[in-house]
Structures are given as structure tokens and as C-alpha cells.
Coordinates of C-alpha atoms in Angstrom, one line a residue:
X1 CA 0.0 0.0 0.0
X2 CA 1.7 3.4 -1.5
X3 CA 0.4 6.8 0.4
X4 CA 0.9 10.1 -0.8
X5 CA 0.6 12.9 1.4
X6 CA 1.5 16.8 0.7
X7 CA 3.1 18.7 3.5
X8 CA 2.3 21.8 5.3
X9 CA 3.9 24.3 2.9
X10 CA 7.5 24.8 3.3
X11 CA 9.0 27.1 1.0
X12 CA 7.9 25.3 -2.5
X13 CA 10.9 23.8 -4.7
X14 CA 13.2 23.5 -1.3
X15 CA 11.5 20.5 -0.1
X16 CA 12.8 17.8 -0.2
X17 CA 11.0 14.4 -0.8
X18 CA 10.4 11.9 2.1
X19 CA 10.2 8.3 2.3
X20 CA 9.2 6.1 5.2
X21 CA 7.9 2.0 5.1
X22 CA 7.0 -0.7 7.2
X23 CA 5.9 -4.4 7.1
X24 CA 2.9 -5.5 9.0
X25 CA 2.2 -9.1 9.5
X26 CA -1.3 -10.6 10.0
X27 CA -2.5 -13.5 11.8
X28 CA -2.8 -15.6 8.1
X29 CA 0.9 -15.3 8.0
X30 CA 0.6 -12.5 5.2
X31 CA 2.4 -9.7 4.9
X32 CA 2.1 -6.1 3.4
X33 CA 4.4 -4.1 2.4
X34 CA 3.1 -0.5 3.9
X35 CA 5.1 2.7 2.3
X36 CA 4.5 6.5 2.7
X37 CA 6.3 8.4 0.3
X38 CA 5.8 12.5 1.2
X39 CA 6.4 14.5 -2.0
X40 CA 6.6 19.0 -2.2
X41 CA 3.8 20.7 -3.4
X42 CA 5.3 20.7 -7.1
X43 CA 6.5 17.2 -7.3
X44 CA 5.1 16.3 -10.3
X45 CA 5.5 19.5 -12.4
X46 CA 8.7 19.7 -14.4
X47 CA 12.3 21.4 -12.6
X48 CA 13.2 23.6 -15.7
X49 CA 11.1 26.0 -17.3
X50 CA 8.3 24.4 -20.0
X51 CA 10.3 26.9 -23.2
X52 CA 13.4 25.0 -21.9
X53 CA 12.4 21.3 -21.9
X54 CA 12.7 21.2 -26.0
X55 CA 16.5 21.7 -25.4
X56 CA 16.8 19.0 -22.6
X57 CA 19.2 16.4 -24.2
X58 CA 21.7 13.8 -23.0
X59 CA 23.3 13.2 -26.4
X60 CA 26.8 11.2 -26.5
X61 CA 29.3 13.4 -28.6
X62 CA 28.6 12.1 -32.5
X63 CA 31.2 9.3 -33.0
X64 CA 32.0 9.9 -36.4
X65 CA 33.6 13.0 -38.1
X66 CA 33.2 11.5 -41.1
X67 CA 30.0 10.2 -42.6
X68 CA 28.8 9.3 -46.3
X69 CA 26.3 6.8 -48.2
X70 CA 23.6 7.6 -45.9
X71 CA 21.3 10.1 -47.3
X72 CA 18.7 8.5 -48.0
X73 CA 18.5 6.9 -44.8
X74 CA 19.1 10.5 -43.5
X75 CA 16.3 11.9 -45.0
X76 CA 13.5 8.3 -43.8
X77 CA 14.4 9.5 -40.3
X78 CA 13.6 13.0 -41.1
X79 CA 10.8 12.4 -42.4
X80 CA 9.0 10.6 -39.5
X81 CA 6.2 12.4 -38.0
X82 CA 7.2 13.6 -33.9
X83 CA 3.5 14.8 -33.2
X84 CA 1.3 11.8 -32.5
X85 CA 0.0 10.4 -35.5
X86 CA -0.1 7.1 -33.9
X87 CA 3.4 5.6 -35.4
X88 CA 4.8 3.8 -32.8
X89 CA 9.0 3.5 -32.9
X90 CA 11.2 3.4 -36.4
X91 CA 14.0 0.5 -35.7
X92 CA 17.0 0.7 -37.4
X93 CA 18.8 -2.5 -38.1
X94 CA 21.7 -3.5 -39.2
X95 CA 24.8 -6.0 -38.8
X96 CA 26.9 -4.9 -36.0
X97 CA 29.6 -2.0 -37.2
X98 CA 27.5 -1.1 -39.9
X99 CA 26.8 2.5 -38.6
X100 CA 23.2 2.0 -37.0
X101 CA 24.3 4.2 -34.1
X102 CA 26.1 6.7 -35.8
X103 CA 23.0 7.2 -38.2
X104 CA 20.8 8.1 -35.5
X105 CA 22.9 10.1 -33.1
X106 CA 23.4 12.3 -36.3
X107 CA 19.7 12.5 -36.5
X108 CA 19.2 13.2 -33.1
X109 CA 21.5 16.1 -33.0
X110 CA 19.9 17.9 -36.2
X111 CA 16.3 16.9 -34.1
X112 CA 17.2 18.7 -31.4
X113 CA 19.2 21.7 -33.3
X114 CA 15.9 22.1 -35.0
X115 CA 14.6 23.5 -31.7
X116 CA 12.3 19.9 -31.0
X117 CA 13.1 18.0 -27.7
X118 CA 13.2 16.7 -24.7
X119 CA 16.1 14.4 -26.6
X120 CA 17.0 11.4 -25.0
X121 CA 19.3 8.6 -25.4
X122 CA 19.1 5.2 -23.3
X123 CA 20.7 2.1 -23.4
X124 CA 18.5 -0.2 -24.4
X125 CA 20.3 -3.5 -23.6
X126 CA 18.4 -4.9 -21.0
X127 CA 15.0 -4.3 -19.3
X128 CA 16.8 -2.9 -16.4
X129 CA 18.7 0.0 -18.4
X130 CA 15.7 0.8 -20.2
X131 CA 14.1 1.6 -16.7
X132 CA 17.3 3.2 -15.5
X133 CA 16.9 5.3 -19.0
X134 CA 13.7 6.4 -18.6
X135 CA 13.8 7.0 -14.7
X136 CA 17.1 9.6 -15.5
X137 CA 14.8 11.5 -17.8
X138 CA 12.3 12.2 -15.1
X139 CA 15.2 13.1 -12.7
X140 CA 16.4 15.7 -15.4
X141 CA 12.9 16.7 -15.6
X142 CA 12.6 17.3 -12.0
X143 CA 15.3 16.0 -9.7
X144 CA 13.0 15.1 -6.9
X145 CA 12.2 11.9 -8.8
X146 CA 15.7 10.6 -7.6
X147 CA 13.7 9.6 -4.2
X148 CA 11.3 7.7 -6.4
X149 CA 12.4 3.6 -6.8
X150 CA 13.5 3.4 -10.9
X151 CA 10.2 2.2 -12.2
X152 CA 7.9 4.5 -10.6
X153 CA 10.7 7.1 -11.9
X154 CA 10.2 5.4 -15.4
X155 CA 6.7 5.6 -15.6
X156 CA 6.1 9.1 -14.6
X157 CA 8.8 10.3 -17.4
X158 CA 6.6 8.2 -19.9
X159 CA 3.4 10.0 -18.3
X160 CA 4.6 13.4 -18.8
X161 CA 5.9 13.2 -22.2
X162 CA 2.2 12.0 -23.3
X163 CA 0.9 15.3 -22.5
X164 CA 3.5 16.7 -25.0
X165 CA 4.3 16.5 -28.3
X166 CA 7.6 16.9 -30.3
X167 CA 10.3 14.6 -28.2
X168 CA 12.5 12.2 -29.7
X169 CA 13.6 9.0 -27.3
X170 CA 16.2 6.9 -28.8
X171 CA 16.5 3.0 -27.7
X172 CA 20.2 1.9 -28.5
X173 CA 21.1 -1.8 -29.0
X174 CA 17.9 -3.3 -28.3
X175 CA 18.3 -6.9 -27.5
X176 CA 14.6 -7.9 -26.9
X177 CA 11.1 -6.2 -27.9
X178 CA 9.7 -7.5 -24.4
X179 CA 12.3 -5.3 -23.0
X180 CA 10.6 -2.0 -24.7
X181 CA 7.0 -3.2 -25.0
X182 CA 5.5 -2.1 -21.6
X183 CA 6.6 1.4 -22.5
X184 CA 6.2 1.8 -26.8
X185 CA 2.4 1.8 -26.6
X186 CA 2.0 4.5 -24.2
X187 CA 5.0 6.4 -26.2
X188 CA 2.7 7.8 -29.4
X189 CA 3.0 11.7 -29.2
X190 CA 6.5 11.7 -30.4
X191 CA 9.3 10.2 -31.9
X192 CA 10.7 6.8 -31.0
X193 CA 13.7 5.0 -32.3
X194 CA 14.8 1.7 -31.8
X195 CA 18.6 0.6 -33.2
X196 CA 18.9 -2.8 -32.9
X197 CA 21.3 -5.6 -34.4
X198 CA 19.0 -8.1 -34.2
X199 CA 16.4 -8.7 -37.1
X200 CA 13.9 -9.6 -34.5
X201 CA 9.7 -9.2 -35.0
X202 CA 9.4 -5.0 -34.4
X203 CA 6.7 -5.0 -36.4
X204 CA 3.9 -5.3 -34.0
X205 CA 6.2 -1.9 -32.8
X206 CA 6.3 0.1 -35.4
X207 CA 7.9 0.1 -38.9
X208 CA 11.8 -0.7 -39.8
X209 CA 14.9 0.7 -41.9
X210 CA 17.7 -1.7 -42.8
X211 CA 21.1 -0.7 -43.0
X212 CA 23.3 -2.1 -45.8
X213 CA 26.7 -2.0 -46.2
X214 CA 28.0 1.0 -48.2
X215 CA 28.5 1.5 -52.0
X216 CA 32.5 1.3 -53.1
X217 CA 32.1 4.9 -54.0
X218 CA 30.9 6.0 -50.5
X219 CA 33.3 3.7 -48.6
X220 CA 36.2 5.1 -50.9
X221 CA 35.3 8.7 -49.5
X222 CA 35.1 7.8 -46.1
X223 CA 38.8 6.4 -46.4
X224 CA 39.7 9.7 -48.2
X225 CA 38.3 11.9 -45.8
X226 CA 39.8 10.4 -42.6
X227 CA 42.8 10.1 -44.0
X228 CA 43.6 13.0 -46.3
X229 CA 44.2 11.6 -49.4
X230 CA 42.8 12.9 -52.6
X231 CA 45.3 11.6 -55.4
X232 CA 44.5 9.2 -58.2
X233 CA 47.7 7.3 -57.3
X234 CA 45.7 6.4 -53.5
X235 CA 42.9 5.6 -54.7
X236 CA 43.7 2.5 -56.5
X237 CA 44.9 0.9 -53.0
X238 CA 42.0 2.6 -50.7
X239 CA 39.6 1.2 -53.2
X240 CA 41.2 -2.6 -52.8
X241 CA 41.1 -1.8 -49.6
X242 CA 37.4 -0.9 -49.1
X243 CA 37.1 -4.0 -50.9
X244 CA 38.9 -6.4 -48.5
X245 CA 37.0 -4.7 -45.5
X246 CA 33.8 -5.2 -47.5
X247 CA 32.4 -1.6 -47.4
X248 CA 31.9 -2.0 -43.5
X249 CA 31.2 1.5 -42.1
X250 CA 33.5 0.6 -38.6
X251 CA 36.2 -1.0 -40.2
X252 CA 36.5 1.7 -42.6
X253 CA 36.2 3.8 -39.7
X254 CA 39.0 2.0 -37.3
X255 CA 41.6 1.7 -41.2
X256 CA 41.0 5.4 -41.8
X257 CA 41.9 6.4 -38.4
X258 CA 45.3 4.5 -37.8
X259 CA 46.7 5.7 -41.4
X260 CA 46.0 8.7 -40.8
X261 CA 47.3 8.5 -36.9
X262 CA 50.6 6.6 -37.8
X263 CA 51.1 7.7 -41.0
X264 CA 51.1 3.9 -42.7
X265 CA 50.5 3.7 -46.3
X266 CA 47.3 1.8 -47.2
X267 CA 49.5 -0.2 -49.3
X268 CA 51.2 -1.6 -45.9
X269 CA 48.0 -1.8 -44.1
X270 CA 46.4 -3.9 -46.5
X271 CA 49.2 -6.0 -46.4
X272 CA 49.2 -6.5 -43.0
X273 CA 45.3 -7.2 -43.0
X274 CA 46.1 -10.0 -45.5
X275 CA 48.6 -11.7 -42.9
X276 CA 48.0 -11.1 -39.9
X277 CA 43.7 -10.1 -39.9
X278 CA 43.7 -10.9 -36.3
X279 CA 46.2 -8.3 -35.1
X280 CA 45.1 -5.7 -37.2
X281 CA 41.5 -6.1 -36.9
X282 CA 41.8 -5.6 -32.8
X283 CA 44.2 -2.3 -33.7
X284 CA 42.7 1.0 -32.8
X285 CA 44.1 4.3 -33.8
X286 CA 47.1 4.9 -31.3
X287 CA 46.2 7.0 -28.7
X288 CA 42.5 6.7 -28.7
X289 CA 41.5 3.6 -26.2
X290 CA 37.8 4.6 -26.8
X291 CA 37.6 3.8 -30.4
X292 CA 35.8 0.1 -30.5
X293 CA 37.2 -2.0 -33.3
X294 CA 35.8 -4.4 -35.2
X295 CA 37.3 -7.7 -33.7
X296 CA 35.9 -6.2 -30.2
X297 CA 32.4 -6.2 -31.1
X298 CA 32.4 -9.2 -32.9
X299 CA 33.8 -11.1 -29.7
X300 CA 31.0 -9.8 -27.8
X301 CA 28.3 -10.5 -30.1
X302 CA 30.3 -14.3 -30.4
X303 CA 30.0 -14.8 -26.7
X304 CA 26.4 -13.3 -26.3
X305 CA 25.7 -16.2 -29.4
X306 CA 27.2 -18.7 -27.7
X307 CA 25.3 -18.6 -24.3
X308 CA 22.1 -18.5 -26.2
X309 CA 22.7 -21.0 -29.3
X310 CA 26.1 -22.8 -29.3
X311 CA 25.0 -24.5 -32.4
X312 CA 24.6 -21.3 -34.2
X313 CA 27.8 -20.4 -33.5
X314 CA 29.2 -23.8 -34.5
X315 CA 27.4 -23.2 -38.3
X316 CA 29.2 -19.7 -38.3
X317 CA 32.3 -20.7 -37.8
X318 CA 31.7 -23.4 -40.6
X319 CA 30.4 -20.5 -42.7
X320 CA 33.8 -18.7 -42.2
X321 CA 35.5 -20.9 -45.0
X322 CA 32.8 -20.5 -47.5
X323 CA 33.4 -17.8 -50.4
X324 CA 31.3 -14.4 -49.2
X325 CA 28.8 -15.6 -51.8
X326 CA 24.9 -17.2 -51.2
X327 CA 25.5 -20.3 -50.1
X328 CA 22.5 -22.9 -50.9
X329 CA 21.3 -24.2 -47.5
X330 CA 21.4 -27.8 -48.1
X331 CA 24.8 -28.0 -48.0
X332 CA 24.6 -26.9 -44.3
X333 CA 21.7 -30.2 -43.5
X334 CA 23.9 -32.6 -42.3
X335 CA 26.1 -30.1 -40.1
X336 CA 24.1 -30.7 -37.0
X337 CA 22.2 -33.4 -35.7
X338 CA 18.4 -32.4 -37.3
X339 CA 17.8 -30.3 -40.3
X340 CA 15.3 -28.3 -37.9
X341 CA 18.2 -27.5 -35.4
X342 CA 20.0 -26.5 -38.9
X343 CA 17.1 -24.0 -39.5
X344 CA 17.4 -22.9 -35.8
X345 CA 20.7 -21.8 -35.7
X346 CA 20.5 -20.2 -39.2
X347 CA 17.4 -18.2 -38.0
X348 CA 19.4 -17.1 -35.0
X349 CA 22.7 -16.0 -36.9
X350 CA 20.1 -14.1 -39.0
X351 CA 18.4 -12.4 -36.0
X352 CA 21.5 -11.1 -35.0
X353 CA 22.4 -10.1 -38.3
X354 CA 25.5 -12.1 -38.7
X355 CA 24.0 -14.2 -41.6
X356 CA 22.0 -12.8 -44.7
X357 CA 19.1 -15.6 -45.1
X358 CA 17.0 -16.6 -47.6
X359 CA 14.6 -19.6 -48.3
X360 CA 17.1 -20.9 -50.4
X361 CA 20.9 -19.6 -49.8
X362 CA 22.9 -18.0 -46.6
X363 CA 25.2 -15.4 -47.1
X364 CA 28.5 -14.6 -44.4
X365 CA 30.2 -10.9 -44.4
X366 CA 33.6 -11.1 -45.7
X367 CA 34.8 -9.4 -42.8
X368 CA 32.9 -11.9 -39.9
X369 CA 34.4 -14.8 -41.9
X370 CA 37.9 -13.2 -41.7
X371 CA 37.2 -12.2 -37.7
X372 CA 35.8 -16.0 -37.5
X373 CA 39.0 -17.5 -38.8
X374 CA 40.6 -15.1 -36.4
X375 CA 39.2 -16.2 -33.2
X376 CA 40.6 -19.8 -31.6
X377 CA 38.1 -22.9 -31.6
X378 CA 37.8 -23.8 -28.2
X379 CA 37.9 -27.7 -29.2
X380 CA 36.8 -29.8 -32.4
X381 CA 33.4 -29.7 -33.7
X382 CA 31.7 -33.1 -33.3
X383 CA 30.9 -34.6 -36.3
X384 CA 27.1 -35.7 -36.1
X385 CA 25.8 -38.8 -38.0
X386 CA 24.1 -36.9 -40.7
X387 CA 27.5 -35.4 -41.4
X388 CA 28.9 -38.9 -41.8
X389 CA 26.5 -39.9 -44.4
X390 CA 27.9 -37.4 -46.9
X391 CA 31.5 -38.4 -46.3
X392 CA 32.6 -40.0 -49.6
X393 CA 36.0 -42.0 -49.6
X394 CA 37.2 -41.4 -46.1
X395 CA 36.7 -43.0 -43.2
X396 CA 34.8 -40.4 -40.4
X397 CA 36.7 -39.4 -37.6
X398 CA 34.9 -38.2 -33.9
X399 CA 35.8 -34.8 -34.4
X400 CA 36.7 -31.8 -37.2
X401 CA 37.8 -28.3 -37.3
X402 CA 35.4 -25.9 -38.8
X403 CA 37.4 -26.0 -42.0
X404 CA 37.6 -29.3 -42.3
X405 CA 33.6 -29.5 -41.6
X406 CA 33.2 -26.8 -44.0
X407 CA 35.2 -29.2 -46.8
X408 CA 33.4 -32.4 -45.9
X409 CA 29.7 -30.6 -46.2
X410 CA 31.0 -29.4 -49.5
X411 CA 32.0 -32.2 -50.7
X412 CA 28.7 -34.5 -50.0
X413 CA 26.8 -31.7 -51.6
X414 CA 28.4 -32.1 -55.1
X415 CA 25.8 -33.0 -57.7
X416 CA 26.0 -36.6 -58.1
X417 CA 26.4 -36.6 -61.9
X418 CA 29.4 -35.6 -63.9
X419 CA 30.3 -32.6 -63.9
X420 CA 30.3 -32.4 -67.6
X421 CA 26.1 -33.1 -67.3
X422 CA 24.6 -29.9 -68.4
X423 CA 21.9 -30.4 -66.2
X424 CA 23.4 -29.9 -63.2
X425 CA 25.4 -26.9 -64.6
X426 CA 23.5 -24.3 -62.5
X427 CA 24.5 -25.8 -59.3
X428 CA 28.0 -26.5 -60.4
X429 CA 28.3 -22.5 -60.8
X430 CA 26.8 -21.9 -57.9
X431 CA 28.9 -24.1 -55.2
X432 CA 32.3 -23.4 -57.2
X433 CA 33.3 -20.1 -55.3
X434 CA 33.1 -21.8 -52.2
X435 CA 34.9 -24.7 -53.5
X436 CA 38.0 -22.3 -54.5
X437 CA 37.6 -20.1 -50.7
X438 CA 37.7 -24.0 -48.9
X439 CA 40.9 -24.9 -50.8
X440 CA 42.6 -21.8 -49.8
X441 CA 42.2 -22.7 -46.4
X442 CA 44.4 -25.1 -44.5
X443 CA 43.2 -28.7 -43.9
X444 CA 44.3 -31.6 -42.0
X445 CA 46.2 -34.3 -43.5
X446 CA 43.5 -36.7 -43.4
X447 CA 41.1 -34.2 -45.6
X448 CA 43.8 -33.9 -48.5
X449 CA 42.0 -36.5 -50.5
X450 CA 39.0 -34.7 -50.5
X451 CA 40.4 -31.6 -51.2
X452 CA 41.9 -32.6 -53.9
X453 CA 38.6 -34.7 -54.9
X454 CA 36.6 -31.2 -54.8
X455 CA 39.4 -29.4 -56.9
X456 CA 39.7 -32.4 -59.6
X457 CA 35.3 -32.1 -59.4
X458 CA 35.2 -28.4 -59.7
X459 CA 38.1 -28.2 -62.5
X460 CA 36.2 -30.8 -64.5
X461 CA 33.2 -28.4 -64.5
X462 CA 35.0 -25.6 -65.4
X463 CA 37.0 -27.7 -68.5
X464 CA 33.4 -29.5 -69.5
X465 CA 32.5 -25.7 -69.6
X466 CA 35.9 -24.4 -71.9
X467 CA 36.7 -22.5 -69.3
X468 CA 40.4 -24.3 -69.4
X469 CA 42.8 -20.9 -68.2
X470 CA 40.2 -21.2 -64.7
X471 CA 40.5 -24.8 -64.4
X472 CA 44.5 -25.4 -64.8
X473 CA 45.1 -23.9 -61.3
X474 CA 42.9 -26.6 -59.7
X475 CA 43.9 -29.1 -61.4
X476 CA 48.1 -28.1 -60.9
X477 CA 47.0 -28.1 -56.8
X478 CA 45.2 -31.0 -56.9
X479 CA 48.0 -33.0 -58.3
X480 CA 50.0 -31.3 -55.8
X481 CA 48.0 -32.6 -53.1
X482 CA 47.6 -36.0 -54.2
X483 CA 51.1 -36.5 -54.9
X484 CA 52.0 -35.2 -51.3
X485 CA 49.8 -37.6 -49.6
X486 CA 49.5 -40.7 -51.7
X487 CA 53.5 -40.7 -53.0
X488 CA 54.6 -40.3 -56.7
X489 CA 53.7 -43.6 -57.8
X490 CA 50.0 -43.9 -56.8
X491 CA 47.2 -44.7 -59.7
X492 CA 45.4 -41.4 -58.1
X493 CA 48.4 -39.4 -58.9
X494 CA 48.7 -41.1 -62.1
X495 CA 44.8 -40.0 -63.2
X496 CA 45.8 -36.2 -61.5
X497 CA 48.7 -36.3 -63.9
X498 CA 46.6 -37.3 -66.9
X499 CA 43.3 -34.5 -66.3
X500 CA 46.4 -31.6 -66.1
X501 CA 48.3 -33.0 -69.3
X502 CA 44.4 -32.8 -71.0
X503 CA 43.9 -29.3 -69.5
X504 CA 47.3 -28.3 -70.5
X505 CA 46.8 -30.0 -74.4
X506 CA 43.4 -27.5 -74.6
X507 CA 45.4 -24.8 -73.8
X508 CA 48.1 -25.6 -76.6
X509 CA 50.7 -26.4 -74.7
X510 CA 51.4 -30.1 -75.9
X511 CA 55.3 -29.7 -75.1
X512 CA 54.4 -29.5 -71.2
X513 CA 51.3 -32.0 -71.2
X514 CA 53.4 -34.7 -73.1
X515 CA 55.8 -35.6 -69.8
X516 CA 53.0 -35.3 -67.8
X517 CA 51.0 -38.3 -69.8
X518 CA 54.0 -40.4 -70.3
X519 CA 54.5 -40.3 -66.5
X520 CA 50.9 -41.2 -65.8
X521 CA 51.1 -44.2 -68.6
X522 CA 54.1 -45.2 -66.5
X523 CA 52.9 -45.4 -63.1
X524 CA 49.4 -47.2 -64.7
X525 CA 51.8 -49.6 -66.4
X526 CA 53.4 -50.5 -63.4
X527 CA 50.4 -51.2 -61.3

């Protein structure tokens, strides 16, 4: 039972609120809960004047100086109504790094230079910090509300800005709906907006605005502006390396600001993203401990995964070694044990905007895969049995790395006709980038007779297709392999010898292919 009593007046704004409780306990064994909470005469009227209320903010500094390819999305914001016309909240979504924050801190400063406010930002992470948000607005509004407990706080800062129109409240990195959803329908004579990483079901709260990575032009400005350079001879380099950091807003972010902070060429940082990603990736700009990089907020978003869905985040890490292409989903069935828990974890990787998901294909940022390959497995995936069905010519083994999953998956999902089949030609064309990223990743020594299986496959497409210049590298490293782990004189390195010496003829270089066959006759002859 809640009291409130008004005290004999005592000098108006000078009061201070009281607070007094007690238990009492009845014969039943029940207890209540009695509290008197004594409030000043003007507790619930606001602590600044009503003229000054539209320039209350608590707006973070913007965390970009820099900021291109977003106009459009610029201009949706601006365009939302902020005097109740029943829209509920405006989510913004978007992988994490690709500038969801930065878009709407932008938008909240140009709200609230436009003269409209109260302007309020709150962490939106957890149902706790949304109350802790909501209950520092009504402190701001009128500091006597610090006596209040945080939800009572919350509720009468959601009360007082229905009687007003022309507020913006931004929710940042909402995790949950159920965390926001006591407080969005009462919250309809304003502006609300929502940035979340997860694609989760807002739409029940309002309407959405999907953030993208940006165009090679924008991201090529970004990297000119941080860093200062303007000259045809840079841009060449900055554009490869927008390129490798696939048009991420952050990562261009966290390049531009160390070359331009330590003065390293983008020739030399690109090369040192190519070997060592890991080190590079978890660099900041010297100097500046604030700046979050990329491999930071991956981790945390990894770990968050994990608790919830350690399958999903065994699939990811599988989806590392694919090509940054759509991936058809089948080839992903036998990964765990049920093709529902399959669907599972790809619908979580896609709620938290890791994955791009279709009904028929799943697509990986280059830039997670590269983090992915970045981050140590803490132990061998299990290989379940549906995995083991789809291992052709090699005997299973308990456990495999994520590459090694990622080649075995592969492999079972090759069409089973030739390759030269026309029929099958679509699919062919479709798994054959991921077949060329898998080989460029390192595999155990007990997977280098599929690897080279899924090269020989994939070059025979390619050769069925006359596409001999693209299939001669496959079929040089699949000889390679086999001759490395089966020894010069096996009949498999004998038939690897033969396919390059035909590749080699279509390409009109008979002089090279003929050692090649007469070495290959040899070995046959001989066993």
C-alpha cells in the first residue's frame, strides 16, 4: 500500500522528498508491504522551465567526423512524424559496425538543433537499463524523482511526455522487444527509435529501416576523408582496400583512423590485414582507447551467441571458409544433428544479423568470416551422424575443425552426376566459389583426398565448360596434393597427372602435357 501525502507548505521547490515503510504481518501469515512516500507541493510539475524542456538532451558526442552513403536513410528519419500520428517507434537494423548508431545520433542532434526535444538517449540492452533510462529523464525533468524507486521514476517520465508533443527517445542496441514493449504503446506523441542488431519481430512496434553495407564509392570517400588523401595514385589501394573490409562502415572507420594517426601507407596496411587479420583487426588508432574495433564487437556478439545457441555459432564458424557468396542451404543439413536444429541456428545468426538468409541460400560478411578464422576454436566440432552420411572415400573421424567441416559438407553436396552433365550446370556454378575459398584454407592431413577430390570435381566443370585458363590452377594443386599424400607412384596421382596433361593439351601447350602423360602411362603400367 503506497500513500501520498502533501506537507504543510515549506518554501515550495526547497522540499525535499520523504520516504518512510514498514511491514505488517497478519494472523494468516501474510504480509504487506506499507510505504509513505511525502512529495513537495510541485513534485510532479517539471524542474526547468516548459520553453526550456525542448533543449533538454543527453546526447553522446557524434562518433564519427566522417560520414557518407547515408542520405537516403538521413532523409527516412527526417521524415518521421514527432506529433502523434499514432506511429509507434522506427528500428533501425543492421549487422553490427554497420553505422546504426552513428546514423541516429546524427539524427538526433539535427532533431534537437531544429529547436524539437526533450532528446533522450538510453541504453536499451536490458529491461533494467531501459528503466534506469527512462527513470534519469524524469530526474532531469525534476530532480525530486531521484527519491522515487526506478520504475515509478520510469513511468512518470513516460506519463509526462504524453501530455507533450515533439520529443525524440532513442532506444540503442535493443536486445529484446519485451524489453521496450510495456513502454512503446504508451509512447505515441513523439518520436521513437529503436537501433537494434537483431532482425527480431518489431513490427507489431512500429515500422523498420535496414542498413546495408556501403556503395565502393561512398566507402572510398570515407577512407579519403579520414585520411587526407585525394590523389588518383591512393585511390587505387583505398579502393582494394574498401574491398577487403567489404564496405563496412567501422572497419573503414577504425583503417581510416590509424593511417592517418601513424602515418602507414594503405599499401602496408592492407598488407598486414592480408597476414595477420587478427592483429590488425583488434588495432585501434594509437592513442584513442575509446575507439571500438571491429574484432571487439564481434567477440561480444560471439560470446552473447554462444550462451544463447552454441549450435549457431558452430554453423558460423563453418560459414567462415565459404566464399562471401549465397551459399545454398542444403549443404549446411547434415552439419548438425536435425535439419530443424540446422534451421534454428541459421534463424538465429540471422536475428543477430550475422547471416543474410534466404529460403534458399545463406550469405556470411567477408569481414565476420575473416574475424571468424581469427578467433581460436575452443575444441573440435563433433561430427554428427548426418555429417557422416555425406563423407565420400574417407573414413569419419569423432571430431573436425570448422574448415575441415566446411570441406566435408561441401564435398557430400556435389551433384552426383558428372560434372560435364549440363543439367546440373546451375549448381555447379553456384557451389564453385566456395569450392575455390575452402581450398585456400588449410586442412588436416587426413582431408587432403577430398580436397583434392573437390578441386579435380570443380576443374572438371570448369574444363566440361571451356573455361580451361580457370580450371588449370585446380587441377596443378590437386595434383600437388595428391602426390604429397599418396606418393609419386599412386594410380590417383597417375589420373591427377593425366586430367592436367588434357587441361594443358586445350590450352596448346602439348610440349608440357606430353611428360606429364608419359609419366601417368608409366605409373598405370606398373600397377
Amino acid at each position: 500500500m503506497t500513500d501520498a501525502q502533501t506537507p504543510p507548505a515549506s518554501g515550495g521547490r526547497s522540499a525535499a522528498a520523504g520516504h518512510s515503510s514498514g511491514v505488517i504481518a497478519t494472523g494468516d501469515q501474510a504480509r504487506i508491504e506499507q510505504r509513505t512516500l511525502v512529495l513537495p507541493p510541485d513534485a510532479l510539475l517539471a524542474a526547468i522551465p516548459d520553453e526550456a524542456i525542448s533543449r533538454l538532451n543527453n546526447l553522446p558526442a557524434t562518433d564519427s567526423h566522417v560520414f557518407k552513403g547515408r542520405d537516403d536513410a538521413l532523409a527516412a528519419l527526417r521524415e518521421l512524424p514527432s506529433t502523434g500520428t499514432g506511429i509507434v517507434a522506427q528500428s533501425v537494423r543492421g549487422m553490427g559496425g554497420i553505422g546504426k548508431t552513428t546514423l541516429v545520433l546524427l539524427h538526433a542532434h539535427a532533431y534537437l538543433a531544429a529547436g524539437r526535444g526533450p532528446v533522450w538517449w538510453i541504453d536499451a540492452s536490458s529491461t533494467a537499463a531501459v528503466t534506469a533510462g527512462l527513470a534519469s529523464l524524469a530526474v532531469a525533468l525534476n530532480p525530486v524523482h531521484g527519491a522515487l524507486p526506478l520504475d515509478e521514476a520510469a513511468d512518470w517520465a513516460v506519463t509526462r511526455l504524453q501530455g507533450r508533443t515533439g520529443w525524440l527517445l532513442v532506444f540503442d542496441n535493443a536486445e529484446d522487444p519485451a524489453d521496450l514493449r510495456p513502454y512503446l504503446g504508451r509512447l505515441s506523441t513523439g518520436q521513437v527509435l529503436v537501433t537494434t542488431r537483431r532482425d527480431l519481430a518489431w513490427q507489431d512496434l512500429g515500422t523498420s529501416l535496414r542498413l546495408e553495407t556501403l556503395t565502393p564509392e561512398a566507402s572510398l570517400s570515407v577512407l579519403q576523408e579520414i585520411t587526407g588523401c585525394h590523389s588518383d595514385s591512393d585511390a587505387a589501394t583505398l579502393i582494394e582496400l574498401a574491398e577487403e573490409l567489404g564496405h563496412l562502415p567501422l572497419a573503414l572507420q577504425q583503417a581510416g583512423a590509424y593511417l592517418a594517426q601513424t602515418r602507414t601507407s594503405a599499401e602496408s596496411y592492407l598488407a598486414q590485414l592480408r597476414s595477420d587479420p587478427a592483429g590488425v583487426l583488434a588495432a585501434g588508432a594509437p592513442g584513442d582507447p575509446q575507439q571500438r574495433t571491429i574484432a571487439q564487437l564481434w567477440s561480444v556478439t560471439l560470446n552473447t551467441l554462444n550462451a544463447r545457441d552454441p549450435h549457431a555459432v558452430t554453423l558460423l564458424r563453418i560459414l567462415a571458409y565459404y566464399a562471401p557468396d549465397p551459399l545454398p542451404r542444403h549443404v549446411l543439413t547434415p552439419a548438425l544433428p536435425t535439419p530443424r536444429a540446422v534451421d534454428q541456428a541459421l534463424g538465429t545468426l540471422a536475428a543477430y544479423s550475422l547471416v543474410t538468409l534466404t529460403e534458399a541460400t545463406v550469405t556470411v560478411h567477408r569481414l565476420v568470416q575473416t574475424v571468424l578464422r581469427t578467433i581460436p576454436e575452443p575444441a573440435p566440432i563433433p561430427e554428427p551422424s548426418g555429417l557422416r552420411r555425406f563423407l565420400r572415400r574417407r573414413k569419419p573421424t569423432p571430431a573436425s575443425t570448422a574448415s575441415e567441416s566446411a570441406l566435408s559438407l561441401l564435398h557430400g553436396a556435389m551433384p552426383s552426376r558428372r560434372p560435364d552433365d549440363v543439367r546440373d550446370w546451375p549448381e555447379w556454378q553456384t557451389l564453385l566459389p566456395h569450392m575455390q575459398a575452402v581450398s585456400g584454407h588449410k586442412q588436416g592431413p587426413g582431408m587432403t583426398p577430398q580436397l583434392a577430390m573437390v578441386l579435380g570435381q570443380a576443374s572438371f566443370y570448369l574444363g566440361a565448360r571451356g573455361q580451361a585458363p580457370e580450371a588449370l590452377p585446380l587441377k596443378e594443386r590437386a595434383l600437388q596434393i595428391t602426390e604429397a599424400a599418396l606418393g609419386p607412384d599412386h594410380p590417383d596421382t597417375a589420373l591427377r597427372l593425366g586430367n592436367l596433361a588434357s587441361t594443358l593439351s586445350d590450352l596448346g601447350r602439348h610440349t608440357e602435357a606430353l611428360p606429364l602423360k608419359e609419366r601417368a602411362l608409366q605409373i598405370t603400367e606398373a600397377a
